[in-house]
Tab-separated table of C-alpha atoms in Angstrom:
chain	number	residue	atom	x	y	z
A	244	MET	CA	0.000	0.000	0.000
A	245	THR	CA	1.282	3.450	-0.875
A	246	ASP	CA	2.247	5.705	2.023
A	247	ASP	CA	0.292	8.579	0.481
A	248	PRO	CA	-3.061	8.701	2.361
A	249	GLY	CA	-4.593	10.532	-0.585
A	250	THR	CA	-4.109	7.570	-2.912
A	251	PRO	CA	-7.294	5.466	-3.111
A	252	ALA	CA	-7.077	1.934	-1.769
A	253	ILE	CA	-9.123	0.775	-4.767
A	254	GLN	CA	-9.685	2.637	-8.005
A	255	ALA	CA	-11.239	1.419	-11.242
A	256	ARG	CA	-11.943	3.529	-14.302
A	257	GLY	CA	-13.868	2.273	-17.331
A	258	LEU	CA	-13.987	-1.318	-16.072
A	259	ARG	CA	-15.424	-3.580	-18.767
A	260	LYS	CA	-15.981	-7.310	-19.061
A	261	SER	CA	-17.951	-9.372	-21.578
A	262	TYR	CA	-18.487	-13.046	-22.295
A	263	GLY	CA	-19.166	-13.202	-25.988
A	264	GLU	CA	-22.128	-10.920	-26.635
A	265	GLN	CA	-23.093	-10.812	-22.944
A	266	VAL	CA	-21.853	-7.557	-21.414
A	267	VAL	CA	-21.266	-8.126	-17.693
A	268	LEU	CA	-19.540	-4.848	-16.799
A	269	ASP	CA	-20.140	-1.825	-18.992
A	270	GLY	CA	-17.555	0.800	-18.049
A	271	ILE	CA	-17.942	1.156	-14.276
A	272	ASP	CA	-15.948	3.582	-12.114
A	273	ILE	CA	-15.166	2.892	-8.441
A	274	THR	CA	-13.016	4.832	-5.984
A	275	VAL	CA	-12.515	3.592	-2.418
A	276	PRO	CA	-10.491	5.838	-0.063
A	277	GLN	CA	-8.116	4.203	2.394
A	278	GLY	CA	-9.576	3.213	5.756
A	279	THR	CA	-13.223	3.162	4.628
A	280	ILE	CA	-15.974	0.622	3.959
A	281	PHE	CA	-17.363	0.551	0.435
A	282	SER	CA	-20.420	-1.596	-0.238
A	283	LEU	CA	-21.322	-2.931	-3.669
A	284	LEU	CA	-25.015	-3.778	-4.034
A	285	GLY	CA	-26.837	-5.244	-6.988
A	286	PRO	CA	-29.408	-7.857	-8.006
A	287	ASN	CA	-28.576	-11.305	-9.291
A	288	GLY	CA	-26.405	-11.035	-12.409
A	289	ALA	CA	-25.567	-7.360	-11.899
A	290	GLY	CA	-21.808	-7.993	-12.017
A	291	LYS	CA	-20.776	-7.783	-8.341
A	292	THR	CA	-18.896	-11.071	-8.242
A	293	THR	CA	-17.183	-10.345	-11.547
A	294	THR	CA	-16.067	-6.963	-10.199
A	295	VAL	CA	-14.594	-8.540	-7.068
A	296	GLN	CA	-12.844	-11.237	-9.092
A	297	ILE	CA	-11.218	-8.609	-11.306
A	298	LEU	CA	-10.161	-6.424	-8.375
A	299	THR	CA	-8.619	-9.442	-6.619
A	300	THR	CA	-6.692	-10.536	-9.779
A	301	LEU	CA	-8.743	-13.734	-10.193
A	302	LEU	CA	-10.165	-12.548	-13.504
A	303	ARG	CA	-8.840	-10.235	-16.185
A	304	ALA	CA	-10.911	-7.291	-17.400
A	305	ASP	CA	-11.398	-6.585	-21.078
A	306	ASP	CA	-10.671	-2.904	-20.534
A	307	GLY	CA	-10.131	-0.327	-17.814
A	308	ASP	CA	-7.518	1.204	-15.559
A	309	ILE	CA	-7.666	-0.770	-12.310
A	310	ARG	CA	-5.439	-0.179	-9.299
A	311	VAL	CA	-5.564	-1.818	-5.882
A	312	GLY	CA	-3.221	-0.619	-3.158
A	313	GLY	CA	-1.708	1.701	-5.750
A	314	HIS	CA	-0.708	-1.236	-7.977
A	315	ASP	CA	-1.988	-2.118	-11.436
A	316	VAL	CA	-3.918	-5.403	-11.160
A	317	VAL	CA	-2.491	-6.677	-14.450
A	318	ALA	CA	1.044	-5.307	-14.574
A	319	ASP	CA	1.722	-5.850	-10.869
A	320	ALA	CA	-0.689	-8.595	-9.828
A	321	ASP	CA	1.715	-10.121	-7.269
A	322	ALA	CA	1.981	-6.787	-5.444
A	323	VAL	CA	-1.814	-6.536	-5.371
A	324	ARG	CA	-2.091	-10.031	-3.888
A	325	ARG	CA	0.339	-9.088	-1.126
A	326	GLU	CA	-1.911	-6.171	-0.170
A	327	ILE	CA	-5.282	-7.918	-0.081
A	328	GLY	CA	-7.278	-10.519	1.795
A	329	VAL	CA	-10.451	-12.176	0.527
A	330	THR	CA	-13.252	-13.738	2.545
A	331	GLY	CA	-15.491	-15.377	0.003
A	332	GLN	CA	-19.182	-16.148	0.075
A	333	PHE	CA	-18.340	-19.770	0.823
A	334	SER	CA	-16.120	-20.536	3.789
A	335	ALA	CA	-12.488	-21.509	3.184
A	336	VAL	CA	-12.304	-23.280	6.562
A	337	ASP	CA	-11.157	-26.920	6.478
A	338	GLU	CA	-13.673	-28.551	8.833
A	339	LEU	CA	-11.466	-31.592	9.471
A	340	MET	CA	-8.759	-29.374	10.970
A	341	THR	CA	-8.904	-27.469	14.232
A	342	GLY	CA	-9.241	-23.714	14.314
A	343	ARG	CA	-5.577	-23.387	15.272
A	344	GLU	CA	-4.476	-25.711	12.486
A	345	ASN	CA	-6.452	-23.710	9.923
A	346	LEU	CA	-4.638	-20.547	10.991
A	347	LEU	CA	-1.225	-22.244	11.002
A	348	LEU	CA	-1.904	-23.539	7.491
A	349	MET	CA	-2.551	-19.965	6.354
A	350	GLY	CA	0.765	-18.969	7.932
A	351	ASP	CA	2.489	-21.681	5.898
A	352	LEU	CA	0.803	-20.434	2.724
A	353	HIS	CA	2.148	-16.956	3.485
A	354	HIS	CA	5.629	-18.487	4.014
A	355	LEU	CA	5.790	-17.212	7.600
A	356	PRO	CA	8.272	-18.703	10.062
A	357	ARG	CA	6.539	-21.318	12.232
A	358	GLY	CA	7.105	-19.342	15.415
A	359	GLU	CA	5.537	-16.238	13.931
A	360	SER	CA	2.595	-18.279	12.639
A	361	ARG	CA	1.957	-19.608	16.142
A	362	ARG	CA	2.102	-16.124	17.606
A	363	ILE	CA	-0.299	-14.725	15.006
A	364	ALA	CA	-2.663	-17.694	15.414
A	365	GLU	CA	-2.790	-17.156	19.178
A	366	GLU	CA	-3.476	-13.442	18.738
A	367	LEU	CA	-6.254	-14.033	16.207
A	368	LEU	CA	-7.883	-16.810	18.236
A	369	THR	CA	-7.997	-14.453	21.198
A	370	ARG	CA	-9.190	-11.481	19.140
A	371	PHE	CA	-12.024	-13.463	17.544
A	372	ASP	CA	-13.086	-15.149	20.809
A	373	LEU	CA	-12.119	-18.606	19.546
A	374	LEU	CA	-9.379	-19.507	22.022
A	375	ASP	CA	-11.549	-21.913	24.045
A	376	SER	CA	-12.355	-23.851	20.871
A	377	ALA	CA	-8.959	-23.487	19.209
A	378	ASP	CA	-8.124	-27.193	19.353
A	379	LYS	CA	-11.537	-28.505	18.375
A	380	ALA	CA	-12.260	-29.628	14.821
A	381	ALA	CA	-13.866	-26.776	12.885
A	382	LYS	CA	-16.789	-29.047	11.948
A	383	ALA	CA	-17.961	-28.630	15.553
A	384	TYR	CA	-18.078	-24.825	15.252
A	385	SER	CA	-21.325	-22.902	15.008
A	386	GLY	CA	-22.001	-20.841	11.889
A	387	GLY	CA	-20.887	-17.665	13.612
A	388	MET	CA	-17.692	-19.261	14.928
A	389	SER	CA	-16.847	-20.702	11.522
A	390	ARG	CA	-17.357	-17.313	9.850
A	391	ARG	CA	-15.155	-15.602	12.469
A	392	LEU	CA	-12.453	-18.205	11.852
A	393	ASP	CA	-12.775	-17.642	8.099
A	394	LEU	CA	-12.187	-13.914	8.572
A	395	ALA	CA	-9.338	-14.575	11.007
A	396	MET	CA	-7.664	-16.732	8.350
A	397	THR	CA	-7.911	-13.806	5.939
A	398	LEU	CA	-6.016	-11.631	8.423
A	399	VAL	CA	-3.011	-13.929	8.858
A	400	GLY	CA	-1.115	-12.061	6.153
A	401	ALA	CA	-2.034	-8.649	7.673
A	402	PRO	CA	-3.780	-7.351	4.521
A	403	ARG	CA	-4.526	-3.632	4.320
A	404	ILE	CA	-7.414	-4.162	1.890
A	405	ILE	CA	-10.075	-6.818	2.509
A	406	PHE	CA	-12.792	-8.022	0.167
A	407	LEU	CA	-15.794	-9.465	2.018
A	408	ASP	CA	-18.276	-11.282	-0.202
A	409	GLU	CA	-21.530	-11.647	1.762
A	410	PRO	CA	-19.669	-12.311	5.042
A	411	THR	CA	-22.768	-12.764	7.224
A	412	THR	CA	-25.014	-14.843	4.973
A	413	GLY	CA	-26.811	-17.483	7.045
A	414	LEU	CA	-25.790	-16.070	10.412
A	415	ASP	CA	-28.280	-15.350	13.169
A	416	PRO	CA	-28.792	-11.659	14.098
A	417	ARG	CA	-26.471	-11.831	17.130
A	418	SER	CA	-23.609	-13.413	15.168
A	419	ARG	CA	-24.165	-10.914	12.366
A	420	ARG	CA	-23.788	-7.981	14.737
A	421	THR	CA	-20.664	-9.561	16.204
A	422	MET	CA	-19.186	-9.634	12.702
A	423	TRP	CA	-20.180	-6.007	12.194
A	424	GLY	CA	-18.216	-5.081	15.304
A	425	ILE	CA	-15.151	-6.953	14.033
A	426	ILE	CA	-15.365	-5.227	10.645
A	427	ARG	CA	-15.631	-1.800	12.311
A	428	GLU	CA	-12.564	-2.570	14.440
A	429	LEU	CA	-10.580	-3.513	11.349
A	430	VAL	CA	-11.435	-0.239	9.633
A	431	ALA	CA	-10.675	1.737	12.792
A	432	GLY	CA	-7.206	0.185	12.561
A	433	GLY	CA	-6.735	1.514	9.020
A	434	VAL	CA	-7.943	-1.441	6.971
A	435	THR	CA	-10.037	-0.771	3.851
A	436	VAL	CA	-13.052	-3.021	3.225
A	437	LEU	CA	-15.007	-3.664	0.037
A	438	LEU	CA	-18.215	-5.404	1.044
A	439	THR	CA	-20.871	-7.171	-0.980
A	440	THR	CA	-23.992	-8.130	0.923
A	441	GLN	CA	-27.585	-9.203	0.417
A	442	TYR	CA	-28.596	-7.458	3.650
A	443	LEU	CA	-29.352	-3.794	3.013
A	444	GLU	CA	-29.402	-3.165	6.749
A	445	GLU	CA	-25.784	-4.338	6.785
A	446	ALA	CA	-24.744	-1.873	4.088
A	447	ASP	CA	-26.649	0.890	5.883
A	448	GLU	CA	-24.940	0.092	9.190
A	449	LEU	CA	-21.396	-0.336	7.890
A	450	ALA	CA	-20.742	1.419	4.595
A	451	ASP	CA	-19.258	4.874	4.203
A	452	ARG	CA	-20.290	4.767	0.550
A	453	ILE	CA	-22.486	2.460	-1.511
A	454	ALA	CA	-22.580	1.774	-5.241
A	455	VAL	CA	-25.698	0.180	-6.729
A	456	LEU	CA	-24.804	-1.992	-9.705
A	457	ASP	CA	-27.450	-3.059	-12.228
A	458	HIS	CA	-26.965	-4.726	-15.612
A	459	GLY	CA	-23.232	-4.024	-15.492
A	460	ARG	CA	-23.553	-0.314	-14.763
A	461	ILE	CA	-23.467	1.735	-11.594
A	462	VAL	CA	-26.891	3.352	-11.435
A	463	ALA	CA	-26.282	5.292	-8.211
A	464	GLN	CA	-23.425	5.939	-5.812
A	465	GLY	CA	-23.115	7.877	-2.582
A	466	THR	CA	-23.467	7.682	1.177
A	467	PRO	CA	-26.472	5.741	2.502
A	468	GLU	CA	-28.227	9.010	3.326
A	469	GLU	CA	-27.561	10.453	-0.126
A	470	LEU	CA	-29.027	7.365	-1.774
A	471	LYS	CA	-32.135	7.471	0.391
A	472	ARG	CA	-32.813	11.017	-0.734
A	473	LEU	CA	-32.969	9.845	-4.361
A	474	VAL	CA	-36.263	8.064	-3.774
A	475	PRO	CA	-39.616	9.876	-3.471
A	476	GLY	CA	-41.613	9.394	-0.285
A	477	GLY	CA	-39.478	11.268	2.200
A	478	HIS	CA	-41.226	13.817	4.389
A	479	ILE	CA	-40.933	16.031	7.425
A	480	ARG	CA	-43.506	15.195	10.085
A	481	LEU	CA	-44.503	18.148	12.250
A	482	THR	CA	-46.594	17.941	15.416
A	483	PHE	CA	-48.691	20.857	16.713
A	484	ALA	CA	-50.430	21.756	19.951
A	485	ASP	CA	-53.885	22.337	18.508
A	486	HIS	CA	-55.974	22.407	15.331
A	487	THR	CA	-55.505	26.148	14.879
A	488	ALA	CA	-51.722	25.803	14.651
A	489	LEU	CA	-52.060	22.715	12.426
A	490	ASP	CA	-54.350	24.513	9.958
A	491	ALA	CA	-52.098	27.562	9.868
A	492	ALA	CA	-49.021	25.412	9.237
A	493	ALA	CA	-50.747	23.547	6.403
A	494	LEU	CA	-51.578	26.875	4.811
A	495	ALA	CA	-47.985	28.106	5.219
A	496	VAL	CA	-46.025	25.082	4.010
A	497	GLY	CA	-48.550	22.694	2.433
A	498	GLY	CA	-48.438	18.986	3.084
A	499	ALA	CA	-50.963	16.448	4.352
A	500	ALA	CA	-52.587	17.236	7.698
A	501	ASN	CA	-53.836	14.575	10.102
A	502	ALA	CA	-56.446	16.130	12.387
A	503	GLU	CA	-56.540	13.129	14.737
A	504	ASP	CA	-52.919	13.243	15.867
A	505	LEU	CA	-52.316	16.926	15.000
A	506	THR	CA	-49.484	16.151	12.561
A	507	LEU	CA	-48.509	17.564	9.198
A	508	ALA	CA	-46.477	15.552	6.658
A	509	VAL	CA	-44.528	17.861	4.336
A	510	PRO	CA	-42.811	16.222	1.309
A	511	SER	CA	-39.030	16.521	1.627
A	512	ASP	CA	-35.823	14.899	0.424
A	513	GLY	CA	-34.637	14.793	4.040
A	514	GLY	CA	-31.816	17.246	3.367
A	515	VAL	CA	-30.813	20.160	5.599
A	516	ARG	CA	-31.793	22.732	2.987
A	517	SER	CA	-35.392	21.532	2.668
A	518	LEU	CA	-35.728	21.245	6.432
A	519	ARG	CA	-34.446	24.780	6.912
A	520	SER	CA	-36.864	26.039	4.260
A	521	VAL	CA	-39.880	24.546	6.055
A	522	LEU	CA	-38.804	25.893	9.435
A	523	ASP	CA	-38.134	29.345	7.981
A	524	ARG	CA	-41.635	29.498	6.469
A	525	LEU	CA	-43.186	28.432	9.769
A	526	ASP	CA	-41.127	31.030	11.604
A	527	THR	CA	-42.224	33.758	9.183
A	528	ALA	CA	-45.850	32.756	9.825
A	529	GLY	CA	-45.257	32.814	13.576
A	530	ILE	CA	-45.977	29.098	14.010
A	531	GLU	CA	-44.004	26.938	16.440
A	532	PRO	CA	-44.275	23.127	16.060
A	533	GLU	CA	-44.161	21.004	19.202
A	534	GLY	CA	-42.297	18.175	17.539
A	535	LEU	CA	-40.406	17.351	14.356
A	536	ALA	CA	-39.177	14.164	12.714
A	537	VAL	CA	-37.544	13.554	9.322
A	538	HIS	CA	-38.601	10.384	7.520
A	539	THR	CA	-36.649	9.099	4.525
A	540	PRO	CA	-37.031	5.907	2.460
A	541	ASP	CA	-34.777	3.044	3.537
A	542	LEU	CA	-32.258	1.248	1.349
A	543	ASP	CA	-34.826	-1.396	0.410
A	544	ASP	CA	-36.879	1.356	-1.235
A	545	VAL	CA	-33.767	2.714	-2.945
A	546	PHE	CA	-32.742	-0.706	-4.231
A	547	LEU	CA	-36.173	-1.606	-5.566
A	548	THR	CA	-36.622	1.802	-7.205
A	549	LEU	CA	-33.215	1.770	-8.905
A	550	THR	CA	-33.065	-1.879	-9.981
A	551	GLY	CA	-36.641	-3.132	-9.896
A	552	ALA	CA	-35.366	-6.302	-8.221
A	553	PRO	CA	-35.477	-7.876	-4.751
A	554	THR	CA	-32.244	-8.215	-2.784
A	555	THR	CA	-32.307	-11.807	-1.567
A	556	GLU	CA	-31.235	-13.547	-4.750
A	557	LYS	CA	-27.795	-15.090	-5.000
A	558	GLU	CA	-25.442	-13.875	-7.663
A	559	ASN	CA	-23.316	-15.986	-9.958
A	560	VAL	CA	-21.931	-13.285	-12.256
């Protein structure tokens, strides 16, 4: 990884990939700053897996300038591989080996001295709360334990950029949140994460930026809040003390009044500017609301609006 903090951890420009006449990636651009979480969302066949395979040097693009850790993925693929770790959708854990043995095997694959491998294995077993089960066969691990071991194995080589392909698929809510905490700790330590997930709540919770991929193109990109403001349906909900104030507010700013609960729903993109505009108009009219809440569509609404597809399908392309 370059020492320049301004150099993106991952950058792709004009990334293209086709199989015969089937265009899988149609000139996508991605920039991931160092020390951030970038989530790639898309329906089945959108091109997420292909993108990850290209960025991790497992597949060659037809065209595009692609750099990971400051290195060209084609001209300097070995340097890229030294910078990255990959936790795939399907676990790489050998269930016939113990947790400790799995980690030591990864140390051997990284050509680490045996003593250093043992030290790293002990540290990772402790860090991932697996020490008590370190010498049990991995086939006896729960789903959450196995996934934590899988991620721990990825960290043996101390990668600065990690690709996580649906890391919490099949986990119960508690195990999923445990993984979220681990991912946040990694990023707090300077690691960069590119995440694909079928759980929009996961992207909302973790990602600094999200790109929505559909039919090989990025159809939207931004922070979770920016993406939510793209979809109609957001509103500011104002609460008033009495019907007189409610009626006056409706006249001043418009919106849909609810006489039963004394609330007024004013269409809004959820941004600061629109909120300030509503409050300024109320202030000019001498009306003071008793309560205020901003409601925006969630990422499920964004995803369905942008792609017209559900989010629970598995992807093979």
